[in-house]
Amino acid sequence: NKDYHNFIKKLILDNIEKGDETIFIGSPDKNRISKDFIEDINKELKAKGKKGELRLSNSYLPMKGGIIIGSGTIRKNISLELLLKNVREESEMHMSKILFN
């Protein structure tokens, strides 16, 4: 659980713009990612001079893990499904180059 928290924290810190976005999670994470967890990240953001006003959405999205960061009408998808899809595509391209070049 600590490793997952560190992973999610890094995703958030690496992908927020202002520090006042909404964090969306999937229902499998509702017992792992809490408002207290987000508040700890907000404290860290404030210490770094950012807003530190992240909010955890009350609604859950249909995803297995990871996060979606929302600001206004913009959503940044950092779900585990998308991350794994990107890794798979990169691996397939790399393997194709090795096999066919």
Short mmCIF file of N, CA and C in Angstrom, two decimals:
data_model
loop_
_atom_site.label_atom_id
_atom_site.label_comp_id
_atom_site.label_asym_id
_atom_site.label_seq_id
_atom_site.Cartn_x
_atom_site.Cartn_y
_atom_site.Cartn_z
N ASN A 1 0.82 -1.20 0.00
CA ASN A 1 0.00 0.00 0.00
C ASN A 1 0.86 1.26 0.00
N LYS A 2 1.99 1.23 0.75
CA LYS A 2 2.88 2.38 0.78
C LYS A 2 3.50 2.63 -0.59
N ASP A 3 3.89 1.55 -1.27
CA ASP A 3 4.45 1.70 -2.62
C ASP A 3 3.42 2.32 -3.56
N TYR A 4 2.18 1.88 -3.46
CA TYR A 4 1.12 2.43 -4.31
C TYR A 4 0.90 3.91 -3.99
N HIS A 5 0.89 4.24 -2.69
CA HIS A 5 0.75 5.65 -2.30
C HIS A 5 1.87 6.49 -2.89
N ASN A 6 3.10 6.00 -2.79
CA ASN A 6 4.24 6.74 -3.35
C ASN A 6 4.10 6.90 -4.86
N PHE A 7 3.62 5.86 -5.53
CA PHE A 7 3.41 5.90 -6.97
C PHE A 7 2.36 6.95 -7.33
N ILE A 8 1.22 6.93 -6.64
CA ILE A 8 0.15 7.89 -6.92
C ILE A 8 0.61 9.31 -6.59
N LYS A 9 1.31 9.47 -5.49
CA LYS A 9 1.83 10.79 -5.11
C LYS A 9 2.74 11.34 -6.20
N LYS A 10 3.62 10.51 -6.72
CA LYS A 10 4.52 10.94 -7.79
C LYS A 10 3.73 11.31 -9.04
N LEU A 11 2.72 10.51 -9.39
CA LEU A 11 1.88 10.84 -10.55
C LEU A 11 1.24 12.22 -10.37
N ILE A 12 0.74 12.48 -9.19
CA ILE A 12 0.08 13.77 -8.93
C ILE A 12 1.10 14.90 -9.02
N LEU A 13 2.20 14.78 -8.30
CA LEU A 13 3.18 15.86 -8.26
C LEU A 13 3.79 16.13 -9.63
N ASP A 14 3.97 15.09 -10.43
CA ASP A 14 4.56 15.26 -11.76
C ASP A 14 3.59 15.82 -12.79
N ASN A 15 2.29 15.79 -12.50
CA ASN A 15 1.31 16.12 -13.54
C ASN A 15 0.35 17.26 -13.22
N ILE A 16 0.44 17.85 -12.06
CA ILE A 16 -0.44 18.98 -11.78
C ILE A 16 0.16 20.25 -12.38
N GLU A 17 -0.71 21.21 -12.62
CA GLU A 17 -0.27 22.49 -13.18
C GLU A 17 -0.17 23.55 -12.07
N LYS A 18 -1.31 23.84 -11.43
CA LYS A 18 -1.37 24.95 -10.48
C LYS A 18 -1.41 24.50 -9.02
N GLY A 19 -1.96 23.31 -8.79
CA GLY A 19 -2.12 22.85 -7.41
C GLY A 19 -3.53 23.03 -6.89
N ASP A 20 -4.48 23.34 -7.80
CA ASP A 20 -5.88 23.49 -7.35
C ASP A 20 -6.82 22.57 -8.14
N GLU A 21 -6.26 21.51 -8.69
CA GLU A 21 -7.04 20.59 -9.52
C GLU A 21 -7.87 19.62 -8.67
N THR A 22 -8.75 18.90 -9.35
CA THR A 22 -9.53 17.84 -8.72
C THR A 22 -8.91 16.51 -9.11
N ILE A 23 -8.76 15.62 -8.14
CA ILE A 23 -8.19 14.30 -8.37
C ILE A 23 -9.34 13.29 -8.40
N PHE A 24 -9.45 12.59 -9.52
CA PHE A 24 -10.47 11.55 -9.68
C PHE A 24 -9.80 10.19 -9.56
N ILE A 25 -10.45 9.27 -8.87
CA ILE A 25 -9.93 7.91 -8.72
C ILE A 25 -11.02 6.92 -9.11
N GLY A 26 -10.62 5.67 -9.27
CA GLY A 26 -11.58 4.60 -9.53
C GLY A 26 -12.08 4.01 -8.23
N SER A 27 -13.20 3.32 -8.28
CA SER A 27 -13.76 2.74 -7.06
C SER A 27 -12.83 1.75 -6.36
N PRO A 28 -11.93 1.00 -7.08
CA PRO A 28 -11.02 0.12 -6.35
C PRO A 28 -10.08 0.88 -5.40
N ASP A 29 -9.88 2.17 -5.65
CA ASP A 29 -8.97 2.96 -4.81
C ASP A 29 -9.66 3.74 -3.70
N LYS A 30 -10.98 3.61 -3.58
CA LYS A 30 -11.70 4.44 -2.61
C LYS A 30 -11.26 4.20 -1.17
N ASN A 31 -10.72 3.03 -0.87
CA ASN A 31 -10.21 2.76 0.48
C ASN A 31 -8.71 2.97 0.60
N ARG A 32 -8.06 3.27 -0.52
CA ARG A 32 -6.60 3.49 -0.51
C ARG A 32 -6.21 4.96 -0.62
N ILE A 33 -6.97 5.72 -1.38
CA ILE A 33 -6.67 7.13 -1.59
C ILE A 33 -7.71 7.95 -0.84
N SER A 34 -7.29 8.60 0.23
CA SER A 34 -8.23 9.33 1.08
C SER A 34 -8.02 10.84 0.97
N LYS A 35 -8.95 11.57 1.55
CA LYS A 35 -8.80 13.03 1.60
C LYS A 35 -7.57 13.42 2.41
N ASP A 36 -7.26 12.64 3.45
CA ASP A 36 -6.05 12.90 4.25
C ASP A 36 -4.79 12.74 3.40
N PHE A 37 -4.78 11.74 2.53
CA PHE A 37 -3.66 11.52 1.62
C PHE A 37 -3.47 12.75 0.72
N ILE A 38 -4.57 13.27 0.18
CA ILE A 38 -4.52 14.46 -0.68
C ILE A 38 -4.08 15.67 0.14
N GLU A 39 -4.54 15.78 1.38
CA GLU A 39 -4.13 16.91 2.24
C GLU A 39 -2.62 16.88 2.50
N ASP A 40 -2.06 15.70 2.68
CA ASP A 40 -0.60 15.60 2.86
C ASP A 40 0.13 16.10 1.62
N ILE A 41 -0.40 15.79 0.45
CA ILE A 41 0.20 16.28 -0.79
C ILE A 41 0.04 17.80 -0.88
N ASN A 42 -1.10 18.32 -0.45
CA ASN A 42 -1.31 19.77 -0.44
C ASN A 42 -0.29 20.48 0.43
N LYS A 43 0.02 19.91 1.59
CA LYS A 43 1.03 20.50 2.48
C LYS A 43 2.38 20.55 1.78
N GLU A 44 2.71 19.48 1.08
CA GLU A 44 3.98 19.44 0.34
C GLU A 44 3.99 20.48 -0.77
N LEU A 45 2.87 20.63 -1.46
CA LEU A 45 2.78 21.63 -2.53
C LEU A 45 2.96 23.05 -1.97
N LYS A 46 2.32 23.34 -0.85
CA LYS A 46 2.44 24.67 -0.24
C LYS A 46 3.88 24.94 0.15
N ALA A 47 4.57 23.92 0.67
CA ALA A 47 5.97 24.08 1.04
C ALA A 47 6.84 24.39 -0.17
N LYS A 48 6.38 23.97 -1.35
CA LYS A 48 7.11 24.23 -2.59
C LYS A 48 6.63 25.49 -3.30
N GLY A 49 5.72 26.24 -2.66
CA GLY A 49 5.25 27.49 -3.22
C GLY A 49 4.08 27.37 -4.19
N LYS A 50 3.46 26.19 -4.26
CA LYS A 50 2.28 26.03 -5.12
C LYS A 50 1.02 26.22 -4.28
N LYS A 51 -0.13 26.24 -4.94
CA LYS A 51 -1.39 26.52 -4.24
C LYS A 51 -1.71 25.53 -3.12
N GLY A 52 -1.55 24.25 -3.36
CA GLY A 52 -1.88 23.26 -2.35
C GLY A 52 -3.36 23.19 -2.05
N GLU A 53 -4.17 23.23 -3.12
CA GLU A 53 -5.63 23.18 -2.96
C GLU A 53 -6.24 22.04 -3.77
N LEU A 54 -5.52 20.93 -3.88
CA LEU A 54 -6.06 19.77 -4.59
C LEU A 54 -7.29 19.26 -3.85
N ARG A 55 -8.24 18.74 -4.61
CA ARG A 55 -9.46 18.17 -4.03
C ARG A 55 -9.64 16.75 -4.56
N LEU A 56 -10.13 15.88 -3.71
CA LEU A 56 -10.47 14.52 -4.11
C LEU A 56 -11.94 14.50 -4.48
N SER A 57 -12.24 14.06 -5.70
CA SER A 57 -13.62 14.01 -6.17
C SER A 57 -14.43 13.03 -5.32
N ASN A 58 -15.71 13.34 -5.14
CA ASN A 58 -16.61 12.44 -4.42
C ASN A 58 -17.17 11.34 -5.31
N SER A 59 -16.98 11.48 -6.62
CA SER A 59 -17.47 10.44 -7.54
C SER A 59 -16.30 9.61 -8.04
N TYR A 60 -16.56 8.36 -8.32
CA TYR A 60 -15.52 7.44 -8.77
C TYR A 60 -15.68 7.13 -10.24
N LEU A 61 -14.57 7.00 -10.93
CA LEU A 61 -14.59 6.74 -12.36
C LEU A 61 -14.37 5.25 -12.63
N PRO A 62 -14.83 4.76 -13.78
CA PRO A 62 -14.67 3.34 -14.11
C PRO A 62 -13.25 3.02 -14.59
N MET A 63 -12.32 2.95 -13.64
CA MET A 63 -10.95 2.58 -13.95
C MET A 63 -10.40 1.74 -12.82
N LYS A 64 -9.37 0.95 -13.12
CA LYS A 64 -8.85 0.00 -12.14
C LYS A 64 -7.85 0.61 -11.18
N GLY A 65 -7.24 1.70 -11.56
CA GLY A 65 -6.26 2.35 -10.70
C GLY A 65 -5.68 3.56 -11.38
N GLY A 66 -4.79 4.25 -10.66
CA GLY A 66 -4.24 5.48 -11.19
C GLY A 66 -5.17 6.64 -10.89
N ILE A 67 -4.97 7.73 -11.60
CA ILE A 67 -5.75 8.94 -11.34
C ILE A 67 -6.10 9.64 -12.64
N ILE A 68 -7.07 10.52 -12.54
CA ILE A 68 -7.34 11.49 -13.59
C ILE A 68 -7.35 12.84 -12.90
N ILE A 69 -6.59 13.77 -13.44
CA ILE A 69 -6.50 15.11 -12.87
C ILE A 69 -7.39 16.04 -13.68
N GLY A 70 -8.29 16.72 -13.00
CA GLY A 70 -9.22 17.60 -13.68
C GLY A 70 -9.05 19.05 -13.27
N SER A 71 -9.16 19.93 -14.26
CA SER A 71 -9.13 21.36 -14.02
C SER A 71 -10.07 22.01 -15.03
N GLY A 72 -11.20 22.52 -14.55
CA GLY A 72 -12.20 23.05 -15.47
C GLY A 72 -12.72 21.93 -16.35
N THR A 73 -12.65 22.13 -17.66
CA THR A 73 -13.12 21.10 -18.59
C THR A 73 -12.00 20.20 -19.07
N ILE A 74 -10.79 20.42 -18.58
CA ILE A 74 -9.63 19.63 -19.02
C ILE A 74 -9.41 18.46 -18.07
N ARG A 75 -9.16 17.29 -18.63
CA ARG A 75 -8.86 16.08 -17.85
C ARG A 75 -7.55 15.49 -18.33
N LYS A 76 -6.67 15.17 -17.41
CA LYS A 76 -5.41 14.51 -17.75
C LYS A 76 -5.51 13.08 -17.24
N ASN A 77 -5.56 12.13 -18.18
CA ASN A 77 -5.76 10.72 -17.85
C ASN A 77 -4.43 10.06 -17.52
N ILE A 78 -4.28 9.66 -16.27
CA ILE A 78 -3.08 8.94 -15.83
C ILE A 78 -3.54 7.65 -15.15
N SER A 79 -4.52 7.00 -15.78
CA SER A 79 -5.04 5.75 -15.24
C SER A 79 -4.03 4.63 -15.51
N LEU A 80 -4.09 3.59 -14.69
CA LEU A 80 -3.19 2.46 -14.89
C LEU A 80 -3.41 1.82 -16.26
N GLU A 81 -4.67 1.78 -16.70
CA GLU A 81 -4.96 1.19 -18.01
C GLU A 81 -4.21 1.93 -19.11
N LEU A 82 -4.23 3.26 -19.07
CA LEU A 82 -3.56 4.05 -20.11
C LEU A 82 -2.04 3.92 -19.99
N LEU A 83 -1.52 3.94 -18.77
CA LEU A 83 -0.08 3.79 -18.58
C LEU A 83 0.41 2.44 -19.11
N LEU A 84 -0.34 1.37 -18.80
CA LEU A 84 0.05 0.04 -19.28
C LEU A 84 -0.08 -0.07 -20.79
N LYS A 85 -1.10 0.56 -21.36
CA LYS A 85 -1.27 0.56 -22.81
C LYS A 85 -0.07 1.24 -23.48
N ASN A 86 0.37 2.37 -22.92
CA ASN A 86 1.52 3.08 -23.48
C ASN A 86 2.79 2.25 -23.39
N VAL A 87 2.99 1.58 -22.26
CA VAL A 87 4.17 0.72 -22.11
C VAL A 87 4.13 -0.41 -23.12
N ARG A 88 2.96 -0.99 -23.30
CA ARG A 88 2.81 -2.09 -24.26
C ARG A 88 3.12 -1.63 -25.68
N GLU A 89 2.57 -0.48 -26.07
CA GLU A 89 2.82 0.04 -27.42
C GLU A 89 4.30 0.33 -27.64
N GLU A 90 4.95 0.93 -26.64
CA GLU A 90 6.38 1.21 -26.75
C GLU A 90 7.18 -0.08 -26.86
N SER A 91 6.80 -1.08 -26.08
CA SER A 91 7.50 -2.37 -26.13
C SER A 91 7.31 -3.04 -27.48
N GLU A 92 6.10 -2.97 -28.02
CA GLU A 92 5.84 -3.58 -29.33
C GLU A 92 6.65 -2.90 -30.43
N MET A 93 6.75 -1.57 -30.38
CA MET A 93 7.54 -0.85 -31.38
C MET A 93 9.02 -1.23 -31.26
N HIS A 94 9.49 -1.31 -30.03
CA HIS A 94 10.89 -1.68 -29.79
C HIS A 94 11.17 -3.09 -30.31
N MET A 95 10.27 -4.01 -30.01
CA MET A 95 10.44 -5.40 -30.47
C MET A 95 10.38 -5.48 -32.00
N SER A 96 9.50 -4.71 -32.62
CA SER A 96 9.41 -4.70 -34.08
C SER A 96 10.72 -4.23 -34.70
N LYS A 97 11.32 -3.21 -34.12
CA LYS A 97 12.60 -2.71 -34.63
C LYS A 97 13.68 -3.77 -34.51
N ILE A 98 13.69 -4.47 -33.39
CA ILE A 98 14.69 -5.52 -33.18
C ILE A 98 14.48 -6.67 -34.17
N LEU A 99 13.24 -7.08 -34.35
CA LEU A 99 12.95 -8.24 -35.19
C LEU A 99 13.03 -7.95 -36.68
N PHE A 100 12.64 -6.77 -37.09
CA PHE A 100 12.49 -6.52 -38.53
C PHE A 100 13.48 -5.51 -39.10
N ASN A 101 14.45 -5.08 -38.35
CA ASN A 101 15.48 -4.17 -38.89
C ASN A 101 16.84 -4.81 -38.87
#
